[in-house]
Coordinates of C-alpha atoms in Angstrom, one line a residue:
M1 CA 190.4 277.1 179.9
V2 CA 189.5 279.6 182.6
N3 CA 192.0 282.4 183.4
H4 CA 191.5 283.9 186.8
D5 CA 194.4 286.4 186.6
F6 CA 193.3 288.9 184.0
Q7 CA 196.3 291.2 184.5
Q8 CA 198.4 288.7 182.7
T9 CA 196.1 288.7 179.7
A10 CA 196.8 291.1 176.8
S11 CA 194.3 293.8 176.1
Y12 CA 191.5 293.6 173.5
D13 CA 190.7 295.4 170.3
M14 CA 187.0 294.4 170.3
I15 CA 184.4 293.8 173.0
V16 CA 181.3 291.9 171.9
F17 CA 178.1 292.1 174.0
C18 CA 175.9 289.1 173.3
H19 CA 172.6 287.8 174.7
L20 CA 173.4 284.3 173.5
R21 CA 175.8 281.9 175.4
W22 CA 178.9 281.0 173.4
D23 CA 178.4 277.4 174.3
F24 CA 174.7 277.3 173.4
V25 CA 173.6 276.7 169.8
Y26 CA 176.5 277.6 167.4
Q27 CA 175.2 280.3 165.2
R28 CA 175.8 283.7 163.7
P29 CA 177.9 285.3 166.6
Q30 CA 180.2 282.3 166.8
H31 CA 180.7 282.1 163.1
L32 CA 181.5 285.8 162.7
I33 CA 183.5 286.4 165.8
S34 CA 185.7 283.4 165.3
R35 CA 186.6 284.7 161.8
L36 CA 187.0 288.3 162.8
A37 CA 189.5 287.0 165.4
Q38 CA 192.0 286.8 162.6
D39 CA 192.3 290.6 162.8
F40 CA 191.0 291.5 166.2
R41 CA 191.7 290.3 169.8
I42 CA 188.1 289.8 171.1
L43 CA 186.4 289.7 174.5
V44 CA 182.8 288.4 174.4
I45 CA 180.6 289.5 177.3
E46 CA 177.6 287.4 178.0
E47 CA 174.5 288.3 180.0
P48 CA 175.2 288.0 183.7
V49 CA 173.5 285.5 186.0
P50 CA 172.6 287.1 189.3
T51 CA 175.1 286.1 191.9
R52 CA 175.9 286.8 195.6
L53 CA 179.4 287.9 194.4
N54 CA 177.7 291.0 192.9
G55 CA 180.9 292.1 191.1
K56 CA 183.3 291.3 193.9
G57 CA 184.5 287.9 192.5
P58 CA 187.4 287.3 190.1
F59 CA 187.2 288.4 186.5
E60 CA 187.1 285.0 185.0
I61 CA 187.5 284.5 181.3
K62 CA 187.4 281.4 179.2
E63 CA 189.6 281.0 176.1
V64 CA 187.5 279.6 173.2
H65 CA 190.0 280.6 170.5
P66 CA 193.5 282.1 170.8
N67 CA 192.1 285.5 170.1
V68 CA 188.6 285.0 171.6
H69 CA 187.9 285.0 175.3
V70 CA 184.4 284.8 176.9
C71 CA 183.3 286.4 180.2
R72 CA 180.1 286.3 182.2
P73 CA 180.4 289.2 184.6
P74 CA 179.4 288.3 188.2
V75 CA 177.0 291.1 188.6
N76 CA 173.3 291.3 189.3
S77 CA 171.9 293.2 186.4
M78 CA 172.8 294.4 182.9
N79 CA 173.1 297.9 184.1
D80 CA 176.0 296.9 186.4
I81 CA 178.2 295.5 183.6
G82 CA 179.7 298.7 182.4
A83 CA 181.0 299.9 185.8
Y84 CA 182.3 296.4 186.5
L85 CA 184.2 296.2 183.2
R86 CA 185.6 299.7 183.7
K87 CA 187.2 298.5 186.9
K88 CA 188.5 295.2 185.6
L89 CA 189.7 296.0 182.1
P90 CA 193.3 297.4 181.7
K91 CA 192.3 300.3 179.5
N92 CA 189.2 302.3 178.7
N93 CA 189.5 302.9 174.9
Y94 CA 188.8 300.1 172.4
K95 CA 188.6 300.0 168.6
V96 CA 185.2 298.3 168.4
G97 CA 182.2 297.7 170.6
W98 CA 180.1 295.1 168.9
Y99 CA 176.5 294.6 170.1
Y100 CA 174.1 291.8 169.5
S101 CA 171.5 293.0 172.0
P102 CA 170.5 296.6 172.9
A103 CA 170.1 295.5 176.5
F104 CA 173.8 296.1 176.9
V105 CA 173.6 299.8 175.8
S106 CA 174.3 301.2 179.3
V107 CA 177.9 300.0 178.9
L108 CA 178.5 303.0 176.6
E109 CA 178.2 305.2 179.7
H110 CA 181.4 303.5 181.1
L111 CA 183.6 302.4 178.2
D112 CA 184.8 304.3 175.1
F113 CA 184.9 302.7 171.6
E114 CA 186.3 304.2 168.4
T115 CA 183.5 302.4 166.5
V116 CA 180.2 301.0 167.7
V117 CA 178.7 298.2 165.7
Y118 CA 175.1 296.8 166.1
D119 CA 174.8 293.4 164.4
C120 CA 171.0 293.0 164.5
M121 CA 170.4 289.3 163.9
D122 CA 166.9 289.2 165.3
E123 CA 164.1 291.6 166.2
L124 CA 164.5 290.8 169.9
T125 CA 161.8 293.3 170.9
L126 CA 159.2 290.9 169.4
F127 CA 160.4 287.7 171.2
R128 CA 158.5 286.2 174.0
G129 CA 159.5 287.6 177.4
A130 CA 161.3 290.6 175.9
S131 CA 161.8 293.5 178.3
M132 CA 159.6 296.5 177.9
E133 CA 162.8 298.6 178.0
L134 CA 164.2 297.0 174.9
V135 CA 162.6 299.4 172.4
D136 CA 164.1 302.4 174.1
Q137 CA 167.4 300.7 174.6
E138 CA 167.5 300.0 170.8
K139 CA 166.8 303.6 170.0
A140 CA 169.8 304.6 172.2
L141 CA 172.0 302.0 170.6
L142 CA 171.0 303.1 167.1
A143 CA 171.8 306.7 168.0
A144 CA 175.3 305.6 169.2
A145 CA 176.1 303.1 166.5
D146 CA 178.4 304.0 163.7
V147 CA 177.5 300.8 161.7
V148 CA 174.4 298.6 161.7
Y149 CA 174.4 295.1 160.2
T150 CA 171.2 293.1 159.8
G151 CA 170.8 289.3 159.6
G152 CA 168.3 289.4 156.7
K153 CA 166.4 291.6 154.2
S154 CA 163.3 292.2 156.3
L155 CA 165.4 293.4 159.2
Y156 CA 167.3 295.6 156.8
E157 CA 164.1 297.2 155.5
S158 CA 163.1 297.9 159.1
K159 CA 166.5 299.3 160.4
V160 CA 167.4 301.3 157.3
K161 CA 164.5 303.7 158.2
K162 CA 166.2 304.3 161.6
H163 CA 169.9 304.6 160.8
H164 CA 172.1 306.2 158.1
N165 CA 174.6 303.3 157.7
V166 CA 172.9 300.0 157.5
H167 CA 174.3 296.9 155.7
C168 CA 172.4 293.7 155.0
F169 CA 174.4 290.6 155.7
P170 CA 172.1 287.5 155.8
S171 CA 173.5 284.6 157.7
S172 CA 175.7 282.3 155.6
V173 CA 176.9 278.7 155.6
D174 CA 179.9 276.5 156.0
I175 CA 179.2 274.4 153.0
E176 CA 182.0 271.9 153.6
H177 CA 180.7 271.3 157.1
F178 CA 177.2 270.4 156.1
S179 CA 177.6 269.0 152.6
G180 CA 178.1 265.4 153.7
Q181 CA 180.9 264.8 151.2
N182 CA 181.7 261.7 153.3
K183 CA 178.1 260.8 153.9
D184 CA 178.7 257.2 152.9
A185 CA 180.9 256.8 155.9
T186 CA 178.6 258.8 158.2
E187 CA 177.1 256.4 160.7
R188 CA 173.5 257.0 161.6
P189 CA 173.4 258.6 165.1
S190 CA 172.5 256.1 167.8
D191 CA 169.4 258.0 168.9
M192 CA 168.1 257.8 165.3
K193 CA 168.8 254.1 164.6
D194 CA 165.4 252.9 165.8
I195 CA 163.4 255.7 164.1
P196 CA 161.5 254.0 161.3
G197 CA 160.4 255.1 157.8
R198 CA 160.9 258.3 156.0
I199 CA 162.4 261.0 158.3
V200 CA 161.3 264.7 158.0
G201 CA 163.7 266.5 160.2
Y202 CA 164.3 269.9 161.9
Y203 CA 167.2 271.1 163.9
G204 CA 167.6 274.4 165.9
V205 CA 166.1 276.0 168.9
I206 CA 162.5 274.8 169.7
D207 CA 160.6 277.8 171.0
E208 CA 157.6 280.1 170.3
R209 CA 158.7 280.4 166.7
I210 CA 157.8 276.8 165.9
D211 CA 154.3 276.0 164.9
L212 CA 153.7 273.0 167.2
E213 CA 150.1 272.7 166.2
L214 CA 151.1 272.4 162.5
L215 CA 153.6 269.7 163.4
K216 CA 151.1 267.8 165.5
N217 CA 148.4 267.9 162.8
T218 CA 150.7 266.9 160.0
A219 CA 152.1 264.0 162.0
A220 CA 148.6 262.8 162.4
L221 CA 148.0 262.8 158.7
A222 CA 151.2 260.9 158.0
P223 CA 151.5 258.2 160.6
E224 CA 154.1 256.2 158.5
T225 CA 156.4 259.2 158.4
S226 CA 158.7 260.1 161.3
F227 CA 159.1 263.8 162.3
V228 CA 162.4 264.4 164.1
M229 CA 163.1 267.6 166.1
V230 CA 166.7 268.1 167.1
G231 CA 167.5 271.0 169.4
P232 CA 167.0 272.5 172.9
L233 CA 163.8 273.9 174.3
C234 CA 163.8 277.6 175.0
K235 CA 161.0 279.6 176.7
I236 CA 158.6 276.6 176.3
G237 CA 158.4 273.4 178.4
E238 CA 158.0 269.7 177.7
Q239 CA 154.3 270.1 178.4
D240 CA 154.0 272.3 175.4
L241 CA 155.3 269.8 172.9
P242 CA 152.9 267.7 170.9
K243 CA 153.2 264.0 171.6
A244 CA 152.7 261.3 169.0
D245 CA 154.3 257.9 168.2
N246 CA 155.9 259.4 165.1
I247 CA 157.3 262.6 166.6
Y248 CA 160.7 262.4 168.1
Y249 CA 162.6 265.0 170.2
L250 CA 166.3 264.3 170.3
G251 CA 167.6 267.2 172.4
M252 CA 170.4 269.6 171.7
K253 CA 173.4 268.5 169.6
S254 CA 176.7 270.2 169.0
Y255 CA 177.6 272.0 165.8
E256 CA 180.0 269.2 165.0
E257 CA 177.2 266.6 165.4
L258 CA 174.6 268.3 163.3
P259 CA 175.7 267.1 159.8
A260 CA 175.4 263.5 160.9
Y261 CA 171.7 264.1 161.8
L262 CA 171.1 266.2 158.7
Q263 CA 172.5 263.5 156.4
H264 CA 169.9 261.1 157.6
F265 CA 166.9 263.4 157.1
D266 CA 165.0 262.4 153.9
I267 CA 163.4 265.9 154.0
A268 CA 164.4 269.0 156.0
M269 CA 161.7 271.1 157.5
M270 CA 161.2 274.6 158.8
P271 CA 157.7 274.6 160.4
F272 CA 157.9 278.1 161.7
A273 CA 154.8 279.9 163.1
L274 CA 153.8 283.1 161.4
N275 CA 153.8 285.5 164.3
D276 CA 155.6 288.5 165.7
S277 CA 158.7 286.6 166.6
T278 CA 159.2 285.3 163.1
K279 CA 158.3 288.5 161.2
F280 CA 161.9 289.4 160.5
I281 CA 163.7 286.1 160.7
S282 CA 166.1 284.8 158.0
P283 CA 166.8 281.2 159.1
T284 CA 170.5 280.2 158.8
K285 CA 169.4 276.5 158.5
T286 CA 167.9 277.2 155.1
L287 CA 171.4 277.3 153.5
E288 CA 172.7 274.5 155.7
Y289 CA 169.9 272.2 154.5
M290 CA 170.8 273.2 150.9
A291 CA 174.4 272.4 151.5
A292 CA 173.3 268.8 152.4
N293 CA 171.2 268.7 149.2
K294 CA 167.9 268.0 151.0
P295 CA 164.5 268.8 149.8
I296 CA 163.1 271.6 152.1
I297 CA 159.6 272.3 153.4
S298 CA 159.0 275.7 154.9
T299 CA 156.1 277.8 156.0
R300 CA 155.9 281.2 154.3
I301 CA 158.5 283.1 156.2
K302 CA 159.0 286.4 154.2
D303 CA 162.7 286.2 153.7
V304 CA 162.5 282.5 152.8
E305 CA 159.7 283.0 150.3
R306 CA 161.1 285.9 148.4
D307 CA 164.6 284.4 148.0
Y308 CA 164.0 280.6 147.7
S309 CA 160.4 280.0 146.5
H310 CA 161.8 278.6 143.3
C311 CA 163.6 275.7 144.9
I312 CA 161.9 274.9 148.2
M313 CA 158.3 273.7 149.1
L314 CA 156.2 276.5 150.7
I315 CA 153.2 275.5 152.8
E316 CA 150.4 277.2 154.6
N317 CA 148.7 274.4 156.6
E318 CA 148.8 270.7 157.4
Q319 CA 147.3 269.6 154.1
D320 CA 150.0 271.5 152.3
F321 CA 152.6 270.0 154.6
Y322 CA 151.3 266.5 154.1
S323 CA 151.3 266.9 150.3
A324 CA 154.9 268.1 150.4
V325 CA 156.0 265.2 152.5
M326 CA 154.2 262.7 150.3
N327 CA 155.5 264.3 147.0
P328 CA 158.7 266.1 147.8
M329 CA 160.4 268.3 145.2
Q330 CA 162.9 266.3 143.2
K331 CA 164.8 268.8 141.2
F332 CA 166.6 271.6 143.1
G333 CA 170.3 270.8 142.9
N334 CA 171.3 273.4 140.3
E335 CA 169.3 276.1 142.1
Y336 CA 171.0 275.2 145.4
T337 CA 174.5 275.3 143.8
E338 CA 173.9 278.8 142.4
I339 CA 172.7 280.1 145.8
L340 CA 175.5 278.5 147.8
N341 CA 178.2 279.7 145.3
N342 CA 177.3 283.2 146.2
T343 CA 177.8 283.0 150.0
S344 CA 180.1 281.9 152.7
W345 CA 180.8 282.9 156.3
D346 CA 184.4 283.7 155.4
R347 CA 183.2 286.2 152.7
T348 CA 180.6 287.7 155.0
A349 CA 183.2 288.2 157.9
R350 CA 185.7 289.8 155.4
K351 CA 183.1 292.3 154.2
M352 CA 182.0 293.2 157.7
G353 CA 185.6 293.6 158.8
S354 CA 186.3 295.8 155.8
I355 CA 183.5 298.2 156.6
I356 CA 184.7 298.4 160.2
E357 CA 188.3 299.2 159.1
K358 CA 187.0 302.0 156.8
T359 CA 184.9 303.4 159.6
L360 CA 187.9 303.3 162.0
A361 CA 190.0 305.1 159.3
V362 CA 187.7 308.1 159.1

């Protein structure tokens, strides 16, 4: 639902500034914000798309939850967002300003927040195409932030050197959603029905973080195995993808659809490249794969290796990958259960919310 008449809309307690589209891949921001909406009325501000309206159009919001609205300001640059919101919002003092990207930091010149939160889910400065300004913008955001959350241990170790109040909250999992408790009744998705043999599958964004050469070489070594990639392309094109008879690209699927694909993977894979863009990642899909009780193959991502080396197969090259595909780990269930019992998105959101409430009370 899109509401064109903002004046009839109640004010917000929290404004979230996010570089990811709400209707893109469902991940950390959606999980947390939808749960925090139990206690806060939230407006999510997405990055603008340059438009001829240049701030003169209606303030359009989309309701994605009774307490969560999403807006993409009709302005031409990130630096215009603050002034635009100051004119459009009914008040200029909010409980919480929640940032996923430092690129929005200039908004602080125009809006006042009782508490500023920086939820650092990725080291965006190291991603392909990152703005040269982003390093300085993050310094400004860290200087303004009252609380910093990180999406993994490596990020925590980096940010704790730069801020006095940093908390590590690795991404969690909705176990019930991915567990496949009704897997006997889960029909094989139509675009997987003709895929033969053993399926080694991945889902998520396909970008510069994926080692496409590793995928290509391993597929060549295992022609009887099907390698399935589920997810949208980002910052790379079709021409960059390795082509082979046993590699399948199925495109983006909704969060609701993912469990049906995962249930039909024989082995789940995380073929991440080891480069700057993966230096600090803590992949959410690790726990989702575990919830579905799948054997997991991963390259040696730091946060994956130090936390899960006892129950997943770590690889360094295509020969390792091939060996893991041919002889997957068989005993991992108890280890998965112990890990999953110690985490949930509900618990993570509650702890984050509690820290915010304590900060507001000071």
